[in-house]
Coordinates of C-alpha atoms in Angstrom, one line a residue:
M28 CA -0.1 -0.4 0.0
S29 CA 1.8 3.5 -1.2
I30 CA 1.8 6.1 2.2
R31 CA -0.8 8.9 2.0
F32 CA -1.0 11.4 4.7
D33 CA -5.6 12.1 3.1
G34 CA -6.5 13.3 7.2
R35 CA -3.2 14.0 9.2
V36 CA -2.1 17.2 10.2
A37 CA 1.4 18.4 10.0
I38 CA 3.7 21.4 11.4
V39 CA 7.1 21.3 9.1
T40 CA 9.5 24.1 10.8
G41 CA 12.1 25.8 9.3
A42 CA 9.2 25.8 5.4
G43 CA 10.1 28.4 4.0
N44 CA 13.2 26.9 1.8
G45 CA 15.1 24.0 2.2
L46 CA 14.7 20.6 3.4
G47 CA 11.7 21.7 5.6
R48 CA 10.1 23.8 2.0
A49 CA 10.8 20.2 0.5
H50 CA 9.0 18.1 2.9
A51 CA 6.5 20.4 3.1
M52 CA 5.8 19.6 -0.7
G53 CA 5.8 15.9 0.1
L54 CA 3.3 16.0 2.8
A55 CA 0.7 17.8 0.6
K56 CA 2.0 15.9 -2.3
L57 CA 0.4 12.8 -0.3
G58 CA -2.0 14.6 1.4
A59 CA -1.4 16.1 4.5
K60 CA -2.8 19.6 5.7
V61 CA 0.1 21.6 6.2
V62 CA 1.1 24.1 8.4
V63 CA 4.5 25.7 6.7
N64 CA 7.2 27.3 9.5
D65 CA 9.7 30.0 9.5
F66 CA 10.9 32.2 11.3
G67 CA 12.2 33.8 7.4
G68 CA 15.2 35.3 9.6
A69 CA 18.7 35.0 7.5
R70 CA 20.7 32.2 8.6
D71 CA 22.6 33.5 11.5
G72 CA 19.2 33.4 13.0
T73 CA 18.3 37.6 13.2
G74 CA 15.8 39.3 11.0
G75 CA 12.2 37.9 9.8
S76 CA 10.0 38.3 7.2
L77 CA 6.1 35.9 6.5
S78 CA 7.6 36.3 2.8
A79 CA 9.1 32.5 2.8
A80 CA 6.4 30.7 3.9
D81 CA 3.4 31.8 2.2
K82 CA 5.5 31.6 -1.2
V83 CA 5.4 28.4 -0.3
V84 CA 2.2 28.5 1.0
E85 CA 1.1 29.4 -2.9
E86 CA 3.3 26.4 -4.5
I87 CA 1.4 23.7 -2.7
R88 CA -2.0 25.3 -2.9
Q89 CA -1.1 26.0 -7.1
L90 CA -0.7 22.3 -6.8
G91 CA -5.1 21.6 -4.9
G92 CA -3.1 20.7 -1.7
I93 CA -4.0 22.2 1.4
A94 CA -1.6 25.0 3.4
I95 CA -1.2 28.0 6.3
A96 CA 1.2 30.1 6.8
D97 CA 2.7 30.9 10.2
G98 CA 5.7 33.0 11.1
A99 CA 6.5 31.9 15.6
D100 CA 10.2 31.2 16.1
V101 CA 10.1 27.7 17.4
S102 CA 12.7 28.9 19.7
N103 CA 9.6 31.2 21.9
F104 CA 7.3 28.3 23.1
E105 CA 4.2 31.0 24.0
Q106 CA 4.6 31.6 19.2
V107 CA 5.0 27.6 19.0
T108 CA 1.6 26.9 21.3
M109 CA -0.5 29.6 19.7
M110 CA 1.3 28.3 16.5
V111 CA -0.1 24.5 17.6
D112 CA -3.6 26.0 18.7
R113 CA -4.3 27.4 15.5
A114 CA -3.6 24.6 13.4
T115 CA -5.9 21.8 15.6
A116 CA -8.5 25.0 15.7
E117 CA -7.9 25.3 12.4
W118 CA -8.2 21.0 10.9
G119 CA -9.0 19.5 14.3
S120 CA -5.2 18.0 14.9
V121 CA -1.7 18.1 15.0
D122 CA -0.9 14.8 13.8
L123 CA 2.6 14.9 12.5
M124 CA 5.6 17.1 14.1
C125 CA 8.4 17.0 12.1
A126 CA 10.9 19.6 13.5
N127 CA 13.7 21.1 11.0
A128 CA 14.3 25.0 11.4
G129 CA 17.7 25.8 11.9
I130 CA 20.5 28.7 12.5
L131 CA 24.2 28.6 11.5
R132 CA 26.6 30.4 14.1
D133 CA 29.8 28.9 12.7
K134 CA 33.5 29.7 14.6
S135 CA 36.3 27.7 16.0
F136 CA 35.9 26.9 19.7
G137 CA 37.8 29.8 20.7
K138 CA 36.7 31.6 19.4
M139 CA 33.2 31.3 20.0
E140 CA 31.5 33.7 22.0
P141 CA 28.7 32.6 25.0
A142 CA 26.5 34.3 23.0
D143 CA 25.8 32.4 19.6
F144 CA 26.6 28.8 21.4
A145 CA 23.8 29.7 23.2
K146 CA 21.5 31.1 20.2
V147 CA 22.2 27.9 18.1
L148 CA 21.0 25.7 21.5
D149 CA 17.7 27.3 22.5
V150 CA 17.5 27.9 18.2
H151 CA 17.8 24.0 17.7
L152 CA 17.7 22.4 20.2
T153 CA 14.9 24.6 23.1
G154 CA 13.1 24.6 19.6
T155 CA 13.2 21.0 19.2
F156 CA 11.3 20.2 22.5
N157 CA 9.4 23.9 22.2
C158 CA 7.7 22.3 19.5
C159 CA 7.5 18.7 20.9
K160 CA 6.4 19.9 23.9
A161 CA 3.2 21.7 22.6
V162 CA 2.2 18.7 20.0
W163 CA 2.8 15.8 23.4
D164 CA -0.7 16.8 24.8
G165 CA -2.8 16.7 21.8
M166 CA -0.7 12.7 20.1
R167 CA -1.0 11.6 23.4
A168 CA -4.6 12.6 24.3
R169 CA -6.0 10.9 20.1
N170 CA -3.3 7.7 20.2
F171 CA -1.8 9.2 18.2
G172 CA 1.8 11.2 16.4
R173 CA 4.3 11.0 14.3
I174 CA 7.8 13.4 15.3
V175 CA 10.7 13.7 13.4
L176 CA 13.6 15.6 14.4
T177 CA 16.9 16.7 12.6
T178 CA 19.9 16.8 13.6
S179 CA 23.4 16.3 11.5
S180 CA 26.8 14.2 10.2
S181 CA 28.0 17.1 12.5
G182 CA 26.9 16.3 15.9
L183 CA 27.0 12.6 15.2
Y184 CA 31.0 12.9 13.8
G185 CA 32.2 16.6 14.2
N186 CA 32.9 18.9 12.3
F187 CA 35.2 22.5 12.5
G188 CA 34.0 24.8 13.8
Q189 CA 30.1 23.8 15.0
S190 CA 30.7 23.2 17.9
N191 CA 28.1 24.6 19.4
Y192 CA 25.9 23.5 16.1
G193 CA 27.3 20.4 16.7
A194 CA 26.0 20.3 20.5
A195 CA 22.3 20.8 19.6
K196 CA 22.0 18.4 16.8
T197 CA 23.7 15.2 19.3
G198 CA 21.3 16.7 21.9
M199 CA 18.0 15.2 19.8
I200 CA 19.7 11.6 19.8
G201 CA 19.1 12.1 24.0
L202 CA 16.0 13.7 23.1
M203 CA 14.5 10.7 20.7
N204 CA 15.5 7.7 22.7
V205 CA 13.6 9.1 25.3
L206 CA 10.3 10.8 23.3
A207 CA 10.3 7.7 21.9
E208 CA 10.2 5.6 24.8
E209 CA 8.2 8.3 26.5
G210 CA 5.0 7.6 23.2
R211 CA 5.3 4.3 22.7
K212 CA 1.9 3.2 24.8
T213 CA 0.8 6.4 23.2
D214 CA 1.2 5.4 20.0
I215 CA 3.5 8.9 19.1
R216 CA 7.0 7.4 17.5
V217 CA 9.9 9.7 17.1
N218 CA 12.4 9.3 15.7
T219 CA 15.3 11.7 14.0
I220 CA 16.6 12.6 10.0
S221 CA 20.5 12.8 9.7
P222 CA 20.0 15.5 6.6
T223 CA 23.7 16.3 4.1
A224 CA 22.5 18.8 1.4
A225 CA 22.2 21.5 -0.4
T226 CA 20.2 24.5 1.4
R227 CA 21.1 28.2 2.6
M228 CA 23.0 26.5 5.6
T229 CA 25.6 24.1 3.1
E230 CA 25.6 26.1 0.4
E231 CA 29.1 28.5 1.7
L232 CA 31.2 24.8 2.1
L233 CA 31.1 22.6 -1.2
P234 CA 32.4 22.9 -4.5
P235 CA 28.8 23.7 -7.4
D236 CA 29.6 19.9 -7.9
A237 CA 28.8 18.5 -5.1
L238 CA 26.0 20.5 -4.5
A239 CA 24.4 20.2 -8.1
L240 CA 23.7 15.9 -6.3
L241 CA 22.9 17.4 -2.7
K242 CA 19.1 17.7 -3.8
P243 CA 17.4 19.0 -0.1
E244 CA 14.5 16.4 -2.0
S245 CA 16.5 13.5 -2.3
I246 CA 16.2 13.5 2.1
T247 CA 11.8 14.4 2.4
P248 CA 11.6 10.1 1.2
P249 CA 12.9 9.6 4.5
V250 CA 11.6 12.0 6.2
L251 CA 7.7 11.1 4.8
Y252 CA 8.4 7.3 5.6
L253 CA 8.8 8.3 9.7
L254 CA 6.1 10.2 10.1
S255 CA 4.1 7.4 8.3
E256 CA 1.7 5.3 10.4
N257 CA 3.7 2.5 9.8
A258 CA 7.0 4.0 10.8
P259 CA 9.1 2.8 12.7
T260 CA 10.2 4.5 16.4
R261 CA 14.1 5.5 17.8
T262 CA 15.5 4.9 14.3
I263 CA 17.9 7.1 13.2
M264 CA 18.1 7.8 9.3
G265 CA 20.8 9.1 7.4
A266 CA 19.9 10.8 3.9
G267 CA 21.8 12.6 1.0
A268 CA 22.1 12.1 -2.5
G269 CA 20.1 9.1 -2.7
S270 CA 21.4 7.7 -0.4
F271 CA 20.2 6.0 2.9
A272 CA 21.2 4.4 5.3
V273 CA 20.9 3.9 9.2
I274 CA 22.6 5.0 12.1
K275 CA 23.0 3.1 15.0
L276 CA 25.3 4.4 17.9
L277 CA 27.1 0.7 19.4
E278 CA 28.9 0.2 23.2
S279 CA 31.5 -2.5 22.7
E280 CA 30.9 -5.9 24.7
G281 CA 33.1 -4.6 27.0
V282 CA 35.8 -6.0 30.3
N283 CA 34.8 -6.3 33.7
F284 CA 37.6 -6.6 36.3
D285 CA 38.3 -7.1 40.4
E286 CA 38.2 -4.0 42.2
S287 CA 42.1 -5.7 43.0
E288 CA 42.0 -4.0 38.7
W289 CA 40.6 -0.4 39.7
S290 CA 43.2 1.1 38.0
P291 CA 44.9 3.5 35.5
D292 CA 47.3 1.0 34.4
T293 CA 45.3 -1.9 34.1
I294 CA 43.0 0.5 31.4
A295 CA 45.8 0.4 29.8
A296 CA 47.2 -2.4 29.6
H297 CA 43.4 -3.2 28.6
F298 CA 42.1 -0.4 26.2
A299 CA 42.7 -2.9 22.8
E300 CA 41.3 -6.3 24.0
I301 CA 37.9 -3.0 25.9
S302 CA 37.9 -1.3 22.9
D303 CA 37.4 -4.3 20.2
M304 CA 33.9 -3.6 18.5
A305 CA 33.8 -6.8 17.6
G306 CA 30.7 -7.9 19.9
A307 CA 29.8 -4.2 19.5
R308 CA 25.6 -3.6 20.4
A309 CA 23.4 -1.6 19.9
L310 CA 21.5 -0.7 23.1
E311 CA 17.5 -0.2 23.3
G312 CA 17.8 2.0 26.9
A313 CA 19.9 3.3 29.5
F314 CA 18.9 0.1 32.4
Q315 CA 20.5 -2.0 29.5
Q316 CA 23.6 -0.6 30.5
T317 CA 23.6 -1.0 34.2
Q318 CA 22.1 -4.8 33.5
K319 CA 25.0 -5.5 31.0
Y320 CA 27.5 -4.5 33.6
V321 CA 26.0 -5.9 36.5
Q322 CA 25.7 -9.1 34.8
Q323 CA 29.1 -9.4 33.3
A324 CA 30.5 -8.8 37.3
A325 CA 28.1 -11.5 38.1
T326 CA 29.4 -14.0 35.7
R327 CA 33.1 -13.3 36.9
L328 CA 32.1 -13.6 40.4
G329 CA 30.1 -16.7 39.6
I330 CA 26.7 -15.5 40.7
K331 CA 23.1 -15.1 40.1
V332 CA 21.2 -11.7 40.3

C-alpha cells in the first residue's frame, strides 16, 4: 500500500526554504494539511519575515494542496503553542511534527562567543523541545503521533567550527531516545533524520558539483516514511544525494575487572580488548547498559543476580 497522509495535519518548521520546503511540499502532495512554519530570518537567525512561508503555501495551493503559513519563532514556546492551537482549531488536530528549523553561527571554539553558542542551542535544541512539547498532549489524547527530529553529521561525527551546532544536533538523539520510550503506549513514534543537502546552511561549504548532487528533495523520502502510519520508532536515518542509511550508536562488549584491578594502568594495558568492536551492539535503553555491566560482574564472580 502506498504511503499517504490524507486526513493528517502536519507542521514543518523552517519550511520556507531548503529541506523544510521539500518536506512540506512532499507531505502536501500526499494529502496532508500542512502548516508551513518559518520565522523568515537570515541564516544566523537575525531578522524575520513571513514571505518565504507564504510563497511555499502558494506553491502548495497551486498544486491543489491545503496549507497555511505561520511565522512562530521555535525558540519561543508561547509562539509555538499558539501555532499548534491555531492548526488544531483550523483542522482538528496536529498529527505530524517535523522539527527542521535551524540557524548557523559557525566559529572555531577559541573564537566562539557564549551568546552564539547559546543562540544555536536555543533554536535547534530548545526549539525542538518546544515543538514536541506543544503537540505532545494532543497526540497522547488521540493515541497517535509521528515526530521527526533533525540531527547532523556535524554532531554525530564532528565538524570544525561547529561546536554549538554539533552540541545541539547531538542533543536531538537524547531527546529522541527518551520521547520514543515515553510515547510507545500512546503510539507516538519519534525518529530522527541526519541530512546532507544543498541548502542555505551548506551552500558555502561545498563545491558546485557536490551541491548539484545534494538536492533537498533527496532527504524528503525517508522523512515521509518516518512520519507514516507504519514508521519505526527511535530510529536515526542518514540521507543525501539519493543514499539512505540507518545510524546506530554501538557499545563494545567490554571487559569486567576485579576491584583489585581498578586502576588507569589496567585500562591502559587492556584498552585494545576493551575497545574491540567485534561484539559491539546497539543498546535499547539506559537500564540495559546497567544490566549488562552487572551481569558481567556477576558472571566473573560466579553469582546469580
